[in-house]
Short mmCIF file of C-alpha atoms in Angstrom, two decimals:
data_model
loop_
_atom_site.label_atom_id
_atom_site.label_comp_id
_atom_site.label_asym_id
_atom_site.label_seq_id
_atom_site.Cartn_x
_atom_site.Cartn_y
_atom_site.Cartn_z
CA MET Q 1 -12.11 24.22 -25.89
CA THR Q 2 -10.30 21.33 -27.60
CA SER Q 3 -10.48 17.73 -26.49
CA THR Q 4 -6.88 17.91 -25.29
CA THR Q 5 -7.75 20.61 -22.75
CA LEU Q 6 -10.84 18.90 -21.40
CA THR Q 7 -10.65 17.09 -18.08
CA THR Q 8 -11.11 13.33 -17.90
CA SER Q 9 -14.52 13.92 -16.38
CA GLU Q 10 -15.56 16.20 -19.23
CA ARG Q 11 -14.32 13.73 -21.83
CA ALA Q 12 -16.17 10.95 -20.00
CA GLY Q 13 -19.32 13.03 -20.26
CA GLN Q 14 -18.83 13.24 -24.01
CA VAL Q 15 -18.35 9.48 -24.16
CA ALA Q 16 -21.53 8.90 -22.15
CA GLY Q 17 -23.47 11.07 -24.60
CA ALA Q 18 -21.98 9.26 -27.58
CA ILE Q 19 -22.86 5.87 -26.08
CA ASP Q 20 -26.44 6.96 -25.50
CA ALA Q 21 -26.68 8.26 -29.05
CA LEU Q 22 -25.18 5.17 -30.66
CA LEU Q 23 -26.37 2.31 -28.48
CA GLY Q 24 -29.48 3.77 -26.87
CA PRO Q 25 -30.18 5.00 -23.35
CA GLY Q 26 -29.84 2.88 -20.25
CA LEU Q 27 -26.25 1.68 -20.57
CA VAL Q 28 -24.64 4.58 -18.70
CA THR Q 29 -25.21 5.69 -15.12
CA THR Q 30 -23.69 8.51 -13.06
CA ASP Q 31 -25.65 7.81 -9.89
CA PRO Q 32 -23.24 8.67 -7.01
CA GLU Q 33 -24.17 5.60 -4.98
CA LEU Q 34 -23.49 3.28 -7.91
CA LEU Q 35 -20.22 5.06 -8.74
CA LEU Q 36 -19.06 4.42 -5.19
CA LYS Q 37 -20.12 0.78 -5.27
CA ALA Q 38 -18.43 0.19 -8.62
CA SER Q 39 -15.14 1.73 -7.53
CA SER Q 40 -14.13 -0.69 -4.77
CA ASP Q 41 -13.81 -4.38 -4.02
CA TRP Q 42 -12.81 -6.64 -1.13
CA SER Q 43 -9.39 -5.03 -0.84
CA ARG Q 44 -10.65 -3.85 2.54
CA MET Q 45 -9.45 -7.23 3.83
CA SER Q 46 -5.97 -5.75 3.66
CA PRO Q 47 -5.30 -3.05 6.28
CA ILE Q 48 -2.62 -1.68 3.94
CA LEU Q 49 -5.03 -1.33 1.03
CA GLN Q 50 -7.68 0.08 3.37
CA GLU Q 51 -5.28 2.97 3.89
CA LYS Q 52 -4.24 3.32 0.24
CA VAL Q 53 -7.44 2.63 -1.72
CA PRO Q 54 -10.37 3.20 0.62
CA ALA Q 55 -13.84 3.23 -0.90
CA GLY Q 56 -14.57 6.65 -2.38
CA ARG Q 57 -11.01 7.86 -2.92
CA TYR Q 58 -10.92 6.84 -6.58
CA LEU Q 59 -14.25 7.16 -8.39
CA PRO Q 60 -15.23 6.66 -12.03
CA ASP Q 61 -17.08 9.38 -13.87
CA ALA Q 62 -19.64 6.89 -15.12
CA VAL Q 63 -20.50 3.20 -15.07
CA VAL Q 64 -21.36 1.53 -18.37
CA ARG Q 65 -23.32 -1.72 -18.50
CA PRO Q 66 -23.06 -3.28 -21.97
CA ARG Q 67 -25.32 -6.14 -22.95
CA SER Q 68 -23.18 -7.83 -25.59
CA ALA Q 69 -19.63 -8.25 -26.81
CA ALA Q 70 -20.40 -5.94 -29.74
CA GLU Q 71 -21.49 -3.20 -27.33
CA VAL Q 72 -18.29 -3.63 -25.30
CA ALA Q 73 -16.25 -3.15 -28.48
CA GLU Q 74 -18.20 -0.01 -29.38
CA VAL Q 75 -17.83 1.47 -25.90
CA LEU Q 76 -14.07 0.93 -26.08
CA ARG Q 77 -13.92 2.51 -29.53
CA ILE Q 78 -15.72 5.63 -28.34
CA ALA Q 79 -13.64 5.87 -25.16
CA TYR Q 80 -10.45 5.46 -27.21
CA GLU Q 81 -11.42 8.33 -29.48
CA HIS Q 82 -11.89 10.59 -26.43
CA ASP Q 83 -8.85 9.32 -24.47
CA VAL Q 84 -11.03 8.15 -21.60
CA PRO Q 85 -9.70 5.36 -19.36
CA VAL Q 86 -11.79 2.22 -18.89
CA THR Q 87 -11.64 -0.21 -15.96
CA PRO Q 88 -13.40 -3.58 -16.50
CA ARG Q 89 -15.29 -5.10 -13.59
CA GLY Q 90 -17.29 -8.21 -12.71
CA SER Q 91 -18.95 -8.75 -9.33
CA GLY Q 92 -16.29 -6.86 -7.38
CA THR Q 93 -15.17 -9.87 -5.33
CA GLY Q 94 -11.45 -9.31 -5.98
CA ASN Q 95 -9.18 -8.64 -3.04
CA TYR Q 96 -6.39 -6.44 -4.35
CA GLY Q 97 -8.02 -3.30 -5.69
CA GLN Q 98 -7.70 -4.64 -9.25
CA ALA Q 99 -10.88 -2.86 -10.36
CA THR Q 100 -10.15 0.49 -8.69
CA PRO Q 101 -10.43 3.24 -11.35
CA PHE Q 102 -7.31 5.20 -10.42
CA ASP Q 103 -7.74 7.67 -13.31
CA GLY Q 104 -11.52 7.98 -13.21
CA GLY Q 105 -13.18 7.57 -16.58
CA LEU Q 106 -15.49 4.61 -17.09
CA VAL Q 107 -16.03 1.44 -15.13
CA LEU Q 108 -17.21 -1.26 -17.50
CA ASP Q 109 -19.68 -3.49 -15.64
CA LEU Q 110 -19.67 -6.75 -17.60
CA ARG Q 111 -22.37 -8.63 -15.71
CA GLY Q 112 -24.81 -8.24 -18.60
CA LEU Q 113 -22.69 -10.64 -20.66
CA ASP Q 114 -24.02 -13.74 -18.95
CA GLU Q 115 -24.93 -16.30 -21.61
CA ILE Q 116 -23.79 -19.89 -20.95
CA ARG Q 117 -23.66 -22.93 -23.19
CA VAL Q 118 -22.22 -26.40 -22.71
CA ASN Q 119 -20.49 -27.48 -25.89
CA ASP Q 120 -20.66 -30.93 -27.49
CA SER Q 121 -17.01 -31.44 -26.51
CA GLY Q 122 -17.94 -30.92 -22.86
CA SER Q 123 -16.29 -27.54 -22.48
CA VAL Q 124 -18.35 -24.54 -21.36
CA THR Q 125 -18.50 -21.21 -23.17
CA ALA Q 126 -19.75 -18.25 -21.18
CA GLY Q 127 -19.95 -14.51 -21.31
CA ALA Q 128 -17.47 -12.75 -19.04
CA GLY Q 129 -20.26 -11.63 -16.71
CA ALA Q 130 -21.74 -15.09 -16.12
CA LYS Q 131 -21.59 -16.10 -12.47
CA ILE Q 132 -19.65 -19.24 -11.71
CA THR Q 133 -22.58 -20.57 -9.69
CA ALA Q 134 -24.66 -20.53 -12.88
CA ILE Q 135 -21.85 -21.99 -14.99
CA ASP Q 136 -21.31 -24.82 -12.52
CA ALA Q 137 -25.04 -25.57 -12.41
CA ALA Q 138 -25.21 -25.74 -16.21
CA ALA Q 139 -22.15 -27.97 -16.36
CA ARG Q 140 -23.41 -30.32 -13.65
CA ALA Q 141 -26.78 -30.60 -15.40
CA ALA Q 142 -24.86 -31.77 -18.48
CA GLY Q 143 -22.80 -34.26 -16.47
CA ARG Q 144 -19.65 -32.13 -16.26
CA ASP Q 145 -17.50 -30.55 -13.56
CA ILE Q 146 -15.71 -27.27 -14.28
CA TRP Q 147 -12.03 -27.65 -13.46
CA ILE Q 148 -11.69 -24.86 -10.91
CA TYR Q 149 -13.86 -22.34 -9.15
CA PRO Q 150 -13.03 -19.69 -6.54
CA SER Q 151 -14.00 -19.71 -2.88
CA THR Q 152 -16.35 -16.83 -3.75
CA LYS Q 153 -18.44 -18.88 -6.18
CA GLY Q 154 -20.70 -15.93 -6.93
CA SER Q 155 -17.82 -14.29 -8.79
CA THR Q 156 -18.06 -13.83 -12.55
CA ILE Q 157 -15.97 -16.06 -14.77
CA GLY Q 158 -14.32 -13.03 -16.37
CA GLY Q 159 -13.36 -11.67 -12.96
CA PHE Q 160 -11.99 -15.02 -11.82
CA VAL Q 161 -9.86 -15.51 -14.92
CA GLY Q 162 -8.84 -11.86 -15.06
CA GLY Q 163 -7.96 -11.49 -11.40
CA GLY Q 164 -8.05 -14.87 -9.66
CA SER Q 165 -5.80 -17.88 -9.99
CA ALA Q 166 -6.68 -20.87 -7.82
CA GLY Q 167 -9.57 -22.39 -5.93
CA THR Q 168 -11.65 -25.50 -5.53
CA GLY Q 169 -10.23 -28.00 -8.01
CA THR Q 170 -6.70 -26.63 -7.86
CA ILE Q 171 -5.21 -29.73 -6.20
CA GLU Q 172 -5.73 -31.71 -9.40
CA ARG Q 173 -6.02 -29.00 -12.03
CA GLY Q 174 -3.62 -26.25 -10.97
CA SER Q 175 -4.37 -22.60 -11.61
CA THR Q 176 -6.26 -20.57 -14.19
CA SER Q 177 -2.99 -20.51 -16.18
CA ASP Q 178 -2.73 -24.32 -16.43
CA GLY Q 179 -5.07 -25.15 -19.30
CA PHE Q 180 -8.33 -24.14 -17.61
CA VAL Q 181 -8.95 -21.46 -20.24
CA LEU Q 182 -9.31 -22.99 -23.69
CA SER Q 183 -10.10 -19.82 -25.60
CA LEU Q 184 -10.94 -16.16 -25.06
CA THR Q 185 -12.71 -13.48 -27.05
CA VAL Q 186 -11.17 -10.09 -26.37
CA ALA Q 187 -12.14 -6.50 -27.17
CA PRO Q 188 -8.98 -4.41 -27.59
CA MET Q 189 -8.64 -0.72 -26.66
CA ASP Q 190 -7.18 0.27 -30.01
CA GLY Q 191 -10.00 2.23 -31.62
CA SER Q 192 -11.02 -0.63 -33.91
CA GLY Q 193 -14.38 -1.41 -32.32
CA THR Q 194 -13.76 -5.10 -32.96
CA THR Q 195 -13.09 -8.32 -31.06
CA PHE Q 196 -10.71 -11.20 -31.67
CA THR Q 197 -10.38 -14.74 -30.36
CA VAL Q 198 -7.28 -16.49 -29.03
CA SER Q 199 -6.83 -20.08 -27.91
CA GLY Q 200 -4.28 -22.44 -26.42
CA PRO Q 201 -1.09 -20.79 -25.17
CA ASP Q 202 -2.13 -17.52 -26.80
CA VAL Q 203 -4.57 -16.92 -23.92
CA THR Q 204 -1.66 -16.38 -21.50
CA PRO Q 205 -1.32 -12.57 -21.76
CA TYR Q 206 -5.03 -12.16 -20.94
CA VAL Q 207 -5.16 -14.37 -17.82
CA HIS Q 208 -4.63 -12.79 -14.38
CA VAL Q 209 -3.70 -9.40 -15.82
CA TYR Q 210 -6.70 -7.37 -14.59
CA GLY Q 211 -7.86 -6.45 -18.10
CA VAL Q 212 -4.81 -4.36 -19.05
CA THR Q 213 -4.29 -6.21 -22.33
CA GLY Q 214 -7.90 -6.13 -23.48
CA VAL Q 215 -11.39 -6.68 -22.15
CA VAL Q 216 -12.31 -10.36 -22.13
CA VAL Q 217 -15.93 -10.69 -23.27
CA GLU Q 218 -16.31 -14.47 -23.64
CA LEU Q 219 -14.43 -17.52 -22.37
CA GLU Q 220 -14.31 -21.23 -23.08
CA ILE Q 221 -13.24 -23.26 -20.05
CA ALA Q 222 -12.32 -26.89 -19.48
CA THR Q 223 -14.44 -29.48 -17.67
CA ASP Q 224 -14.18 -33.08 -16.51
CA PRO Q 225 -16.88 -35.76 -16.32
CA ALA Q 226 -18.93 -35.00 -13.20
CA ARG Q 227 -18.05 -36.87 -10.04
CA ASP Q 228 -19.91 -37.41 -6.77
CA TRP Q 229 -18.33 -35.13 -4.18
CA VAL Q 230 -18.68 -35.37 -0.40
CA ALA Q 231 -17.98 -32.72 2.24
CA VAL Q 232 -15.92 -34.36 4.99
CA TYR Q 233 -15.34 -32.61 8.33
CA ALA Q 234 -12.71 -33.88 10.77
CA ALA Q 235 -11.23 -32.63 14.05
CA PHE Q 236 -7.83 -33.17 15.67
CA ASP Q 237 -6.19 -32.38 18.97
CA ASP Q 238 -2.88 -31.22 17.50
CA TRP Q 239 -1.35 -29.65 14.40
CA GLU Q 240 0.98 -32.53 13.57
CA ALA Q 241 -1.81 -35.12 13.44
CA MET Q 242 -3.98 -32.89 11.27
CA THR Q 243 -1.22 -31.96 8.84
CA GLY Q 244 -0.13 -35.59 8.59
CA VAL Q 245 -3.54 -36.48 7.21
CA HIS Q 246 -3.65 -33.29 5.12
CA ARG Q 247 -0.38 -34.24 3.46
CA SER Q 248 -1.42 -37.85 2.90
CA LEU Q 249 -4.42 -36.84 0.79
CA LEU Q 250 -2.11 -36.37 -2.19
CA ASP Q 251 -1.79 -40.19 -2.27
CA LEU Q 252 -5.51 -40.85 -2.76
CA PRO Q 253 -6.45 -42.62 -6.01
CA VAL Q 254 -8.73 -39.69 -6.83
CA LEU Q 255 -7.47 -36.36 -5.57
CA PRO Q 256 -9.76 -34.22 -3.42
CA ARG Q 257 -11.36 -31.16 -4.92
CA LEU Q 258 -10.35 -29.15 -1.85
CA ALA Q 259 -8.69 -29.72 1.52
CA SER Q 260 -8.59 -26.87 4.06
CA ALA Q 261 -7.11 -26.94 7.56
CA ASP Q 262 -7.24 -24.50 10.47
CA PRO Q 263 -5.93 -24.20 14.03
CA PRO Q 264 -8.41 -23.63 16.90
CA ALA Q 265 -7.99 -19.84 16.78
CA LEU Q 266 -9.70 -19.72 13.36
CA VAL Q 267 -12.34 -22.39 13.95
CA PRO Q 268 -15.02 -20.57 16.03
CA SER Q 269 -15.75 -18.00 13.32
CA LEU Q 270 -16.19 -20.51 10.49
CA PRO Q 271 -19.83 -20.77 9.27
CA ALA Q 272 -19.81 -24.56 8.99
CA ALA Q 273 -22.81 -26.77 8.33
CA VAL Q 274 -21.98 -28.86 11.39
CA PRO Q 275 -20.85 -27.89 14.91
CA LEU Q 276 -17.08 -27.42 15.11
CA ASP Q 277 -15.22 -27.84 18.38
CA PRO Q 278 -13.51 -24.46 19.01
CA ALA Q 279 -10.76 -26.17 21.00
CA ARG Q 280 -9.71 -28.53 18.20
CA HIS Q 281 -8.03 -28.24 14.80
CA SER Q 282 -10.38 -28.47 11.81
CA LEU Q 283 -9.75 -30.38 8.57
CA ARG Q 284 -12.33 -30.03 5.81
CA VAL Q 285 -12.16 -32.03 2.59
CA ILE Q 286 -14.21 -32.20 -0.60
CA ALA Q 287 -13.53 -35.86 -1.34
CA GLU Q 288 -14.63 -37.98 -4.28
CA ALA Q 289 -17.23 -40.45 -3.03
CA SER Q 290 -15.17 -43.60 -3.60
CA THR Q 291 -12.36 -42.21 -1.41
CA VAL Q 292 -14.44 -41.07 1.58
CA ALA Q 293 -14.00 -44.29 3.54
CA GLU Q 294 -10.23 -44.07 3.11
CA VAL Q 295 -10.17 -40.41 4.19
CA GLU Q 296 -12.22 -41.27 7.28
CA ALA Q 297 -9.92 -44.21 8.08
CA ARG Q 298 -6.85 -41.98 7.88
CA VAL Q 299 -8.46 -39.44 10.20
CA VAL Q 300 -9.24 -42.09 12.80
CA ALA Q 301 -5.80 -43.72 12.49
CA ALA Q 302 -4.18 -40.35 13.22
CA GLY Q 303 -6.22 -39.94 16.39
CA GLY Q 304 -8.74 -37.56 14.86
CA THR Q 305 -12.53 -37.58 14.81
CA VAL Q 306 -14.76 -37.70 11.74
CA VAL Q 307 -17.31 -34.99 12.52
CA ALA Q 308 -19.50 -35.51 9.45
CA SER Q 309 -19.52 -36.63 5.83
CA LEU Q 310 -22.21 -34.83 3.82
CA ALA Q 311 -23.05 -36.10 0.35
CA ASP Q 312 -25.27 -33.17 -0.69
CA TYR Q 313 -23.45 -31.24 -3.47
CA ALA Q 314 -24.64 -27.95 -1.95
CA GLU Q 315 -22.68 -28.84 1.19
CA THR Q 316 -19.46 -28.98 -0.83
CA ASP Q 317 -20.12 -25.39 -1.88
CA ARG Q 318 -20.59 -24.41 1.75
CA LEU Q 319 -17.32 -26.10 2.65
CA SER Q 320 -15.60 -24.36 -0.26
CA SER Q 321 -16.78 -20.99 1.06
CA MET Q 322 -14.48 -21.52 4.08
CA SER Q 323 -11.34 -21.92 1.98
CA TYR Q 324 -8.40 -19.75 0.92
CA ASN Q 325 -8.63 -16.25 2.42
CA HIS Q 326 -12.20 -16.61 3.66
CA PRO Q 327 -11.23 -17.83 7.16
CA VAL Q 328 -9.25 -14.58 7.46
CA TYR Q 329 -12.35 -12.60 6.56
CA PHE Q 330 -14.47 -14.53 9.07
CA LEU Q 331 -11.85 -13.91 11.76
CA GLN Q 332 -11.78 -10.19 10.96
CA LYS Q 333 -15.58 -10.05 11.05
CA ALA Q 334 -15.75 -11.90 14.38
CA HIS Q 335 -13.08 -9.70 16.02
CA PRO Q 336 -13.49 -6.12 14.79
CA GLU Q 337 -11.60 -4.92 17.85
CA ARG Q 338 -8.38 -6.29 16.31
CA THR Q 339 -6.73 -5.63 12.96
CA TRP Q 340 -5.55 -8.77 11.25
CA PHE Q 341 -3.59 -9.13 8.01
CA HIS Q 342 -2.58 -12.17 6.02
CA MET Q 343 0.22 -13.13 3.65
CA GLU Q 344 -0.22 -15.79 0.97
CA THR Q 345 2.61 -18.33 1.10
CA GLY Q 346 3.36 -21.79 -0.21
CA GLY Q 347 5.84 -24.51 0.63
CA LEU Q 348 6.68 -27.55 2.72
CA ALA Q 349 7.70 -25.52 5.76
CA HIS Q 350 4.02 -25.22 6.69
CA TRP Q 351 3.92 -28.97 7.22
CA GLU Q 352 7.48 -29.49 8.43
CA ARG Q 353 8.50 -26.33 10.33
CA PRO Q 354 5.30 -24.49 11.29
CA ASP Q 355 6.80 -22.95 14.44
CA GLU Q 356 9.48 -21.24 12.36
CA VAL Q 357 6.81 -19.87 10.03
CA ARG Q 358 4.79 -18.51 12.93
CA ALA Q 359 7.91 -16.87 14.37
CA VAL Q 360 8.26 -14.64 11.29
CA TYR Q 361 5.76 -12.18 12.79
CA ASP Q 362 5.28 -11.08 16.39
CA GLY Q 363 2.24 -11.84 18.52
CA ASP Q 364 -0.48 -14.37 17.71
CA VAL Q 365 0.28 -15.94 14.35
CA HIS Q 366 -1.99 -18.56 12.77
CA LEU Q 367 -1.76 -20.67 9.61
CA HIS Q 368 -4.74 -21.50 7.43
CA LEU Q 369 -3.74 -24.31 5.06
CA GLU Q 370 -4.87 -25.35 1.60
CA LEU Q 371 -3.68 -28.51 -0.13
CA MET Q 372 -1.93 -27.91 -3.44
CA GLY Q 373 -0.49 -30.24 -6.06
CA LYS Q 374 2.87 -30.70 -4.33
CA ALA Q 375 2.97 -28.55 -1.20
CA PRO Q 376 0.55 -26.64 0.98
CA LEU Q 377 -0.47 -23.06 0.54
CA ALA Q 378 -1.02 -21.07 3.73
CA MET Q 379 -2.51 -17.79 4.74
CA VAL Q 380 -0.14 -16.57 7.45
CA VAL Q 381 -2.43 -14.54 9.74
CA ALA Q 382 -1.10 -12.03 12.27
CA ASP Q 383 -1.83 -8.73 14.02
CA TYR Q 384 -1.26 -5.68 11.85
CA VAL Q 385 1.27 -3.12 13.06
CA SER Q 386 2.44 -1.34 9.91
CA GLU Q 387 3.11 -1.90 6.22
CA ASP Q 388 6.85 -1.96 6.92
CA GLU Q 389 6.39 -4.79 9.43
CA VAL Q 390 4.26 -6.77 6.99
CA LEU Q 391 6.74 -6.42 4.13
CA ALA Q 392 9.73 -7.13 6.37
CA GLY Q 393 8.33 -10.62 6.82
CA ILE Q 394 8.62 -11.49 3.13
CA PRO Q 395 12.39 -12.20 3.05
CA ARG Q 396 12.09 -14.12 6.31
CA LEU Q 397 9.35 -16.29 4.80
CA GLU Q 398 11.42 -16.83 1.67
CA SER Q 399 14.40 -17.87 3.79
CA LEU Q 400 12.27 -20.80 4.95
CA GLY Q 401 11.84 -21.91 1.35
CA LEU Q 402 8.36 -20.46 1.01
CA GLY Q 403 6.97 -18.78 -2.07
CA VAL Q 404 5.22 -15.52 -1.24
CA HIS Q 405 2.43 -13.54 -2.86
CA SER Q 406 1.46 -10.27 -1.22
CA PRO Q 407 -2.28 -9.51 -1.18
CA HIS Q 408 -1.41 -5.93 -0.26
CA GLN Q 409 -0.65 -4.56 -3.75
CA TRP Q 410 -2.64 -4.12 -6.95
CA TYR Q 411 0.00 -4.56 -9.63
CA VAL Q 412 -0.04 -7.17 -12.39
CA ASP Q 413 2.56 -9.66 -11.18
CA ARG Q 414 2.39 -12.50 -13.70
CA HIS Q 415 3.79 -12.52 -17.21
CA VAL Q 416 4.51 -8.80 -16.82
CA ASP Q 417 6.87 -8.53 -19.80
CA LEU Q 418 4.45 -10.43 -22.03
CA ALA Q 419 1.53 -8.30 -20.87
CA ARG Q 420 3.44 -5.09 -21.59
CA HIS Q 421 4.40 -6.39 -25.04
CA VAL Q 422 0.81 -7.31 -25.95
CA ALA Q 423 -0.64 -4.11 -24.50
CA ARG Q 424 1.46 -2.02 -26.89
CA THR Q 425 -0.86 -3.29 -29.61
CA THR Q 426 -4.13 -3.89 -27.78
CA ASP Q 427 -3.97 -0.75 -25.62
CA PRO Q 428 -1.51 1.66 -27.27
CA LYS Q 429 -2.67 4.68 -25.23
CA GLY Q 430 -2.55 2.86 -21.89
CA LEU Q 431 -6.23 3.51 -21.17
CA LEU Q 432 -7.16 0.07 -19.82
CA ASN Q 433 -7.18 -0.12 -16.01
CA PRO Q 434 -4.42 2.48 -15.56
CA GLY Q 435 -1.94 2.05 -12.73
CA LYS Q 436 -2.00 -1.74 -12.66
CA LEU Q 437 0.74 -2.58 -15.21
CA VAL Q 438 4.24 -1.46 -14.27
CA ASP Q 439 7.71 -2.54 -15.37
CA SER Q 440 8.40 -4.39 -12.14
CA PRO Q 441 5.94 -4.99 -9.27
CA PRO Q 442 7.33 -3.36 -6.13
CA VAL Q 443 6.69 -6.50 -4.07
CA ASP Q 444 8.42 -9.69 -5.15
CA THR Q 445 6.00 -12.52 -5.86
CA ARG Q 446 5.96 -16.12 -6.99
CA VAL Q 447 3.85 -17.58 -9.78
CA ASN Q 448 1.34 -20.24 -8.72
CA ILE Q 449 2.87 -20.75 -5.30
CA GLY Q 450 2.40 -24.29 -4.08
CA VAL Q 451 0.47 -25.40 -7.16
CA ARG Q 452 3.04 -26.94 -9.49
#
C-alpha cells in the first residue's frame, strides 16, 4: 500500500513511529482521554459552536509534546513528508475552536517550550508554551510590566498571540497587533526542518492567525517600567452615572490598565474579592496608584460608592479575571437552566445609546463593557434562540455604528490575504490547522474593534 492510499490515521501512525525513532520515546501519546482533551477549547461558551464543534467530534490521531524549537521543526518535517496535518495548541483557553483538529492528524502541544528571559533592553523573550502568569512574574521581578495580558492569565504566550488580541493593558497599548510582539521565531511546514525569525512589521502574518502560517516557537514581547497598580471597585445606582465615570477614565494622566463595567444582572455571579451589591451596577478599574484618589473622587461626584481600593498586585489579577467575556462565562455557569450567547462589539453607542443596542435582540439583553483607547467594547449578552437569530443581529448592530466580531466562528479573520500569501511558502500543502484559513470569513468582522 502506497502512502497516497493510506488514511490520515495510518500516516499519523507512521509519523509517530518516526518521531519516536528520531527524537526518542515520550513525545507522542495516543491515550484516548488526552486526545479528547487536546481536541477542544472554551468554544463551548458559544451555543453555536457547541452544536458545530462539540468535544469529541474532531479528534487528533496523536498528541505530540516537543521540548524545544528544534524538536518542533523536526516534527513538522516528518509530518510534511507523510502529508499529516498538524494543529498547534497551547493551554486550550481559546474560545473559537481555533485548535480543533478538523482533519485529525497531530495536535502539537507546545507547553514544553516554556523558557523565559528578561533581556537587557527590558523586553521579554519566551518560549511559545510559557504561561503568561510566569512571564508576568519574571517581568515584575525585573521591574517591568508586560504590555498586555489576557483575562485568562494562565494562557500560554503563543496561544495569546496566535489566537487572542486584547486584554489587560489594551487601553494604553492596543492589541497584540500594535507593537506588542517585537520578534517571532517560526517553524514552517515546508519540509525544511528549520526555523526562521521575523521582527517589526514582518511579524504581522503570524499574529492572530491560529498557526496557519507557521508554528511560533519563541516570542519577544514589549514591556514598560513597572507601575504600582490598584484594584478599585465602585458601585452605582444607574447605567448613565457608571458609564459617565467609565468614559472619563480616558482623561486620567496615567491610563488605567483595565476598566470593566456591568449591569446588576451580571454582578451576582462575579467572583469578586469584595462583596458586590447585586442590585447595583459594578465598575472595576485597575488604576495606577497616583490616579486612585482621582478615580475615587469621580465615582463619588457621580453619585457612586467606592466599595474598595486594593493595592495588592494579586488583587489586580483577580479583577482582571472578571473582564472581557468572563462575566458571560460566570453568568452561564450560575444559570445553567438558560442558554446565553454573546456578541463582541465596539463603539460609542454603548455609552450614548445603550437602549438601542439592547433592542437589537429580544428578551433580556445585557451589556458588559470594557474601556478601549477611544470607545468602549461590549459583550452584548442575550438568550440564545438560533444561529440565524444571532447572525441577524450583526447588521442591526452595525447600523448603530458598532464594529462587530462574532465569537461563533473559527475562521482567520485578520490579514486574511496576507496570511494566504505567506502560507503559500510556509505551508504549501495546507497542512497547518486545516479549515481555519479561507478566502473570505463567512461572518463579517472588524479589526481591533474599539481599540484604535
